[in-house]
Tab-separated table of C-alpha atoms in Angstrom:
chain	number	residue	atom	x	y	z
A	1228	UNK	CA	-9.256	-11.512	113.286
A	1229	UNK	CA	-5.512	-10.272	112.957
A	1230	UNK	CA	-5.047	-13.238	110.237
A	1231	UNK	CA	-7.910	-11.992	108.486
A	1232	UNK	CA	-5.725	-8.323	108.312
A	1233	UNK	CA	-2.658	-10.140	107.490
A	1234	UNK	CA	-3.992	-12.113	104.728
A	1235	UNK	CA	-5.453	-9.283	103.107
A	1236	UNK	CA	-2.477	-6.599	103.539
A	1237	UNK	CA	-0.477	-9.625	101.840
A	1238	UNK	CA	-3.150	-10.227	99.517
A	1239	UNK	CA	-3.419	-5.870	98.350
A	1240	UNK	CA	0.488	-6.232	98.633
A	1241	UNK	CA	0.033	-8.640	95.805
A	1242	UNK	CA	-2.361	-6.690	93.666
A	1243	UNK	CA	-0.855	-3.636	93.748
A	1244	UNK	CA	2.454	-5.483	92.501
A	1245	UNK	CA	0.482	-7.036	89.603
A	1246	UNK	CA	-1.170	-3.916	88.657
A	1247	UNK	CA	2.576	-2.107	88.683
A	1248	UNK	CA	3.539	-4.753	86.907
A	1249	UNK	CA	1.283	-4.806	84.295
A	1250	UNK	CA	1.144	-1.545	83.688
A	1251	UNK	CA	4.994	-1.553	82.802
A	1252	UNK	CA	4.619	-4.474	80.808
A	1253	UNK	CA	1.793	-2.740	78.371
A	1254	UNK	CA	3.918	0.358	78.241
A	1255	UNK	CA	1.666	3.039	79.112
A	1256	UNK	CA	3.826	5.625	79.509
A	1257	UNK	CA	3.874	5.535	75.604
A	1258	UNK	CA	0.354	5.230	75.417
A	1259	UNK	CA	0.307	7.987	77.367
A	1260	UNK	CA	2.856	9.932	74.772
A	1261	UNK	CA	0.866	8.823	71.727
A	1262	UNK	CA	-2.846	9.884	73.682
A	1263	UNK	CA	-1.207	13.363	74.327
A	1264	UNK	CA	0.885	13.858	70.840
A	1265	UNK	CA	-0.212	11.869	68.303
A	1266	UNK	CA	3.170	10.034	67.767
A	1267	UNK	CA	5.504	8.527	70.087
A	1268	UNK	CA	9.634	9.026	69.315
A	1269	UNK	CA	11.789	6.215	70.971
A	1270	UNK	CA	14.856	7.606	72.894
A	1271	UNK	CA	17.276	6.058	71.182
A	1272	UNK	CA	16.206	7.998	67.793
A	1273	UNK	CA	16.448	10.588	69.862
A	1274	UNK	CA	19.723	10.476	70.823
A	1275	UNK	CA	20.924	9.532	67.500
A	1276	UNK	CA	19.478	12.419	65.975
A	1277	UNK	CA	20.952	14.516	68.538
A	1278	UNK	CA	24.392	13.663	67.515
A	1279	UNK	CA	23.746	13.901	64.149
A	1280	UNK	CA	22.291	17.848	65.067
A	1281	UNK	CA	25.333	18.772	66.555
A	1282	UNK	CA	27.367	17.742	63.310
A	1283	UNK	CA	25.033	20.186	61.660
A	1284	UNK	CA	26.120	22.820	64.503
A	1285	UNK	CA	29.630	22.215	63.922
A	1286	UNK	CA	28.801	22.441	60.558
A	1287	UNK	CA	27.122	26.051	59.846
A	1288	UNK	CA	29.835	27.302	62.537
A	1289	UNK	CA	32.932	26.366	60.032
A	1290	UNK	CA	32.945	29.565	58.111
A	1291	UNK	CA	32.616	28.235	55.027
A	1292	UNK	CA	29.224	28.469	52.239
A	1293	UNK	CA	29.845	24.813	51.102
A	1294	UNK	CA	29.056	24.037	54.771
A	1295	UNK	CA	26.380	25.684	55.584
A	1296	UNK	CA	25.003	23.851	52.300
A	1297	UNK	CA	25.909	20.653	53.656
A	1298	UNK	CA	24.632	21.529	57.131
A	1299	UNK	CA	21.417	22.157	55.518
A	1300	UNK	CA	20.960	19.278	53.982
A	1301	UNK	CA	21.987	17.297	56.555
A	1302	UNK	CA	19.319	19.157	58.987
A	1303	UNK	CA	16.587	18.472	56.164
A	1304	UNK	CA	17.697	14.885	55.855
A	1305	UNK	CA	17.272	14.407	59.937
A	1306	UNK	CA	13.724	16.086	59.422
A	1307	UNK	CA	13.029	13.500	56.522
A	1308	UNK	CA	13.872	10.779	59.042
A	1309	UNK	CA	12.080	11.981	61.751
A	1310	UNK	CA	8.575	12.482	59.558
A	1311	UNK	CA	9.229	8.837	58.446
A	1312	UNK	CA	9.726	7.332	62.034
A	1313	UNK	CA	6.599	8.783	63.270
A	1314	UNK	CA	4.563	7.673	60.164
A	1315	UNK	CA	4.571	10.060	57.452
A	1316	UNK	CA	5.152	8.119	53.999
A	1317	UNK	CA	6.377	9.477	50.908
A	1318	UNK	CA	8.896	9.273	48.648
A	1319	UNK	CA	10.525	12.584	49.866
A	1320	UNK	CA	10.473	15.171	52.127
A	1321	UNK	CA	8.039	17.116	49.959
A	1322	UNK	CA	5.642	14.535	49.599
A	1323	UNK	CA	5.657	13.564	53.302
A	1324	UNK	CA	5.281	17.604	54.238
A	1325	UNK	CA	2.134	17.512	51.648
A	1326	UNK	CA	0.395	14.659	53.435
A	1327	UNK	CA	1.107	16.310	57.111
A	1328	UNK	CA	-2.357	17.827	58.745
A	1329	UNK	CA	-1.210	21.743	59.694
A	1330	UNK	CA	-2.598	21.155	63.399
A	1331	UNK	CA	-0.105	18.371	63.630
A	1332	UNK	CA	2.775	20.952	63.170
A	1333	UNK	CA	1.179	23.810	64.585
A	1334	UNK	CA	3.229	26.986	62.735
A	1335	UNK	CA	6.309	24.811	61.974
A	1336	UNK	CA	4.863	23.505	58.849
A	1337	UNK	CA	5.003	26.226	56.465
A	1338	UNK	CA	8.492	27.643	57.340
A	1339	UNK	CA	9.491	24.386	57.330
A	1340	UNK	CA	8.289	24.026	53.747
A	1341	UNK	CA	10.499	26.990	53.265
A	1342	UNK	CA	13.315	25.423	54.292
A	1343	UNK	CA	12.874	22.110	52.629
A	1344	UNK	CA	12.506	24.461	49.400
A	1345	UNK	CA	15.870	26.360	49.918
A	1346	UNK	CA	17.528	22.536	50.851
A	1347	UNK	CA	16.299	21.574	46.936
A	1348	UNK	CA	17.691	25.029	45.349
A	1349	UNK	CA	20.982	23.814	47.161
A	1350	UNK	CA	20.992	20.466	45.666
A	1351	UNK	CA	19.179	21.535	42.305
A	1352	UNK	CA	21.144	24.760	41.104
A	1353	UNK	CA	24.875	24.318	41.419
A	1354	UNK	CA	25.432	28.262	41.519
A	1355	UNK	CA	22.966	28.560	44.064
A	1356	UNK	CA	24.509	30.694	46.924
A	1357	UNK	CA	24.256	30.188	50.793
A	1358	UNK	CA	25.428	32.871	52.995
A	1359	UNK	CA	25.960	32.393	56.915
A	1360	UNK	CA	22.684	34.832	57.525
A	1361	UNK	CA	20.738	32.585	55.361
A	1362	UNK	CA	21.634	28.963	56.544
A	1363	UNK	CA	21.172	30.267	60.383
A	1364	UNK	CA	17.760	31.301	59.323
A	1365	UNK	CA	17.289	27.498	57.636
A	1366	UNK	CA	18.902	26.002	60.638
A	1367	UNK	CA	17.150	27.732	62.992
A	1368	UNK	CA	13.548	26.231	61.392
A	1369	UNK	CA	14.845	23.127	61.585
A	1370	UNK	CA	16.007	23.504	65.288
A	1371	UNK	CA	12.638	24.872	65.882
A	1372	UNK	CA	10.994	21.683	64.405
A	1373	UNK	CA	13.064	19.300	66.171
A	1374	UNK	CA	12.469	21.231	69.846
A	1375	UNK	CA	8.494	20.702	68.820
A	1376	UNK	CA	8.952	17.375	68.818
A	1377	UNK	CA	10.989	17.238	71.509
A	1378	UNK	CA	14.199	15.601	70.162
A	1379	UNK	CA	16.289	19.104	71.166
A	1380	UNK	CA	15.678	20.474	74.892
């Protein structure tokens, strides 16, 4: 009879392995990710993007209108990336914001229309001005849209 209990503790011991195993092997923790937000980001996007925020940090913190202008264009660009790495095609920002669902983005979609629209006044209309007020406000949507998604903590 104790064989019997050996042979299946070793025997459970075994499954249980396997199962582990197998569950790590099909990923599920990113199923899991994708089942609960729609998208899965891998981490090291994430901490790419990260770097690249805090060169837009540096940036609107320089005292300077032609960096906040680069700082939000740089911020826009990251967003563009992002929207493409979890699936949203288009040849631009705008197009990709058109073809996003509002539930997907919650309230982060209009303002960050806004911002995307202020980003193309930058690159579109050389006298276009950029005050510090202004390109917090633009960075600050931006931030907002990258905590949602859980690429800032």
């Amino acid at each position: 009879m104790i064989v019997v209990k050996i042979f299946v503790g070793i025997y459970l011991a075994v499954l249980l392995i396997n199962i582990i195993f197998l569950l790590v092997l099909r990923d599920i923790p990113q199923h899991l990710r994708i089942g609960i937000r729609g998208m899965d980001i891998p981490a090291a996007t994430k901490s790419k993007m990260r770097k690249r925020w805090e060169k837009v940090k540096s940036l609107l913190e320089s005292n300077n209108a032609s960096q906040y202008k680069l700082a939000i264009i740089e911020a826009d660009s990251i967003a563009d990336e992002i929207l493409s790495g979890i699936g949203y095609t288009g040849a631009n920002m705008g197009e990709k914001l058109d073809k996003i669902n509002k539930k997907d983005l919650d309230d982060n979609l209009e303002s960050l229309r806004g911002a995307h629209q202020i980003r193309n006044r930058i690159v579109h209309e050389a006298d276009f001005e950029v005050d510090y007020r202004m390109a917090r406000t633009v960075i600050g949507v931006y931030e907002n849209f990258l905590r949602y998604l859980e690429f800032l903590d």
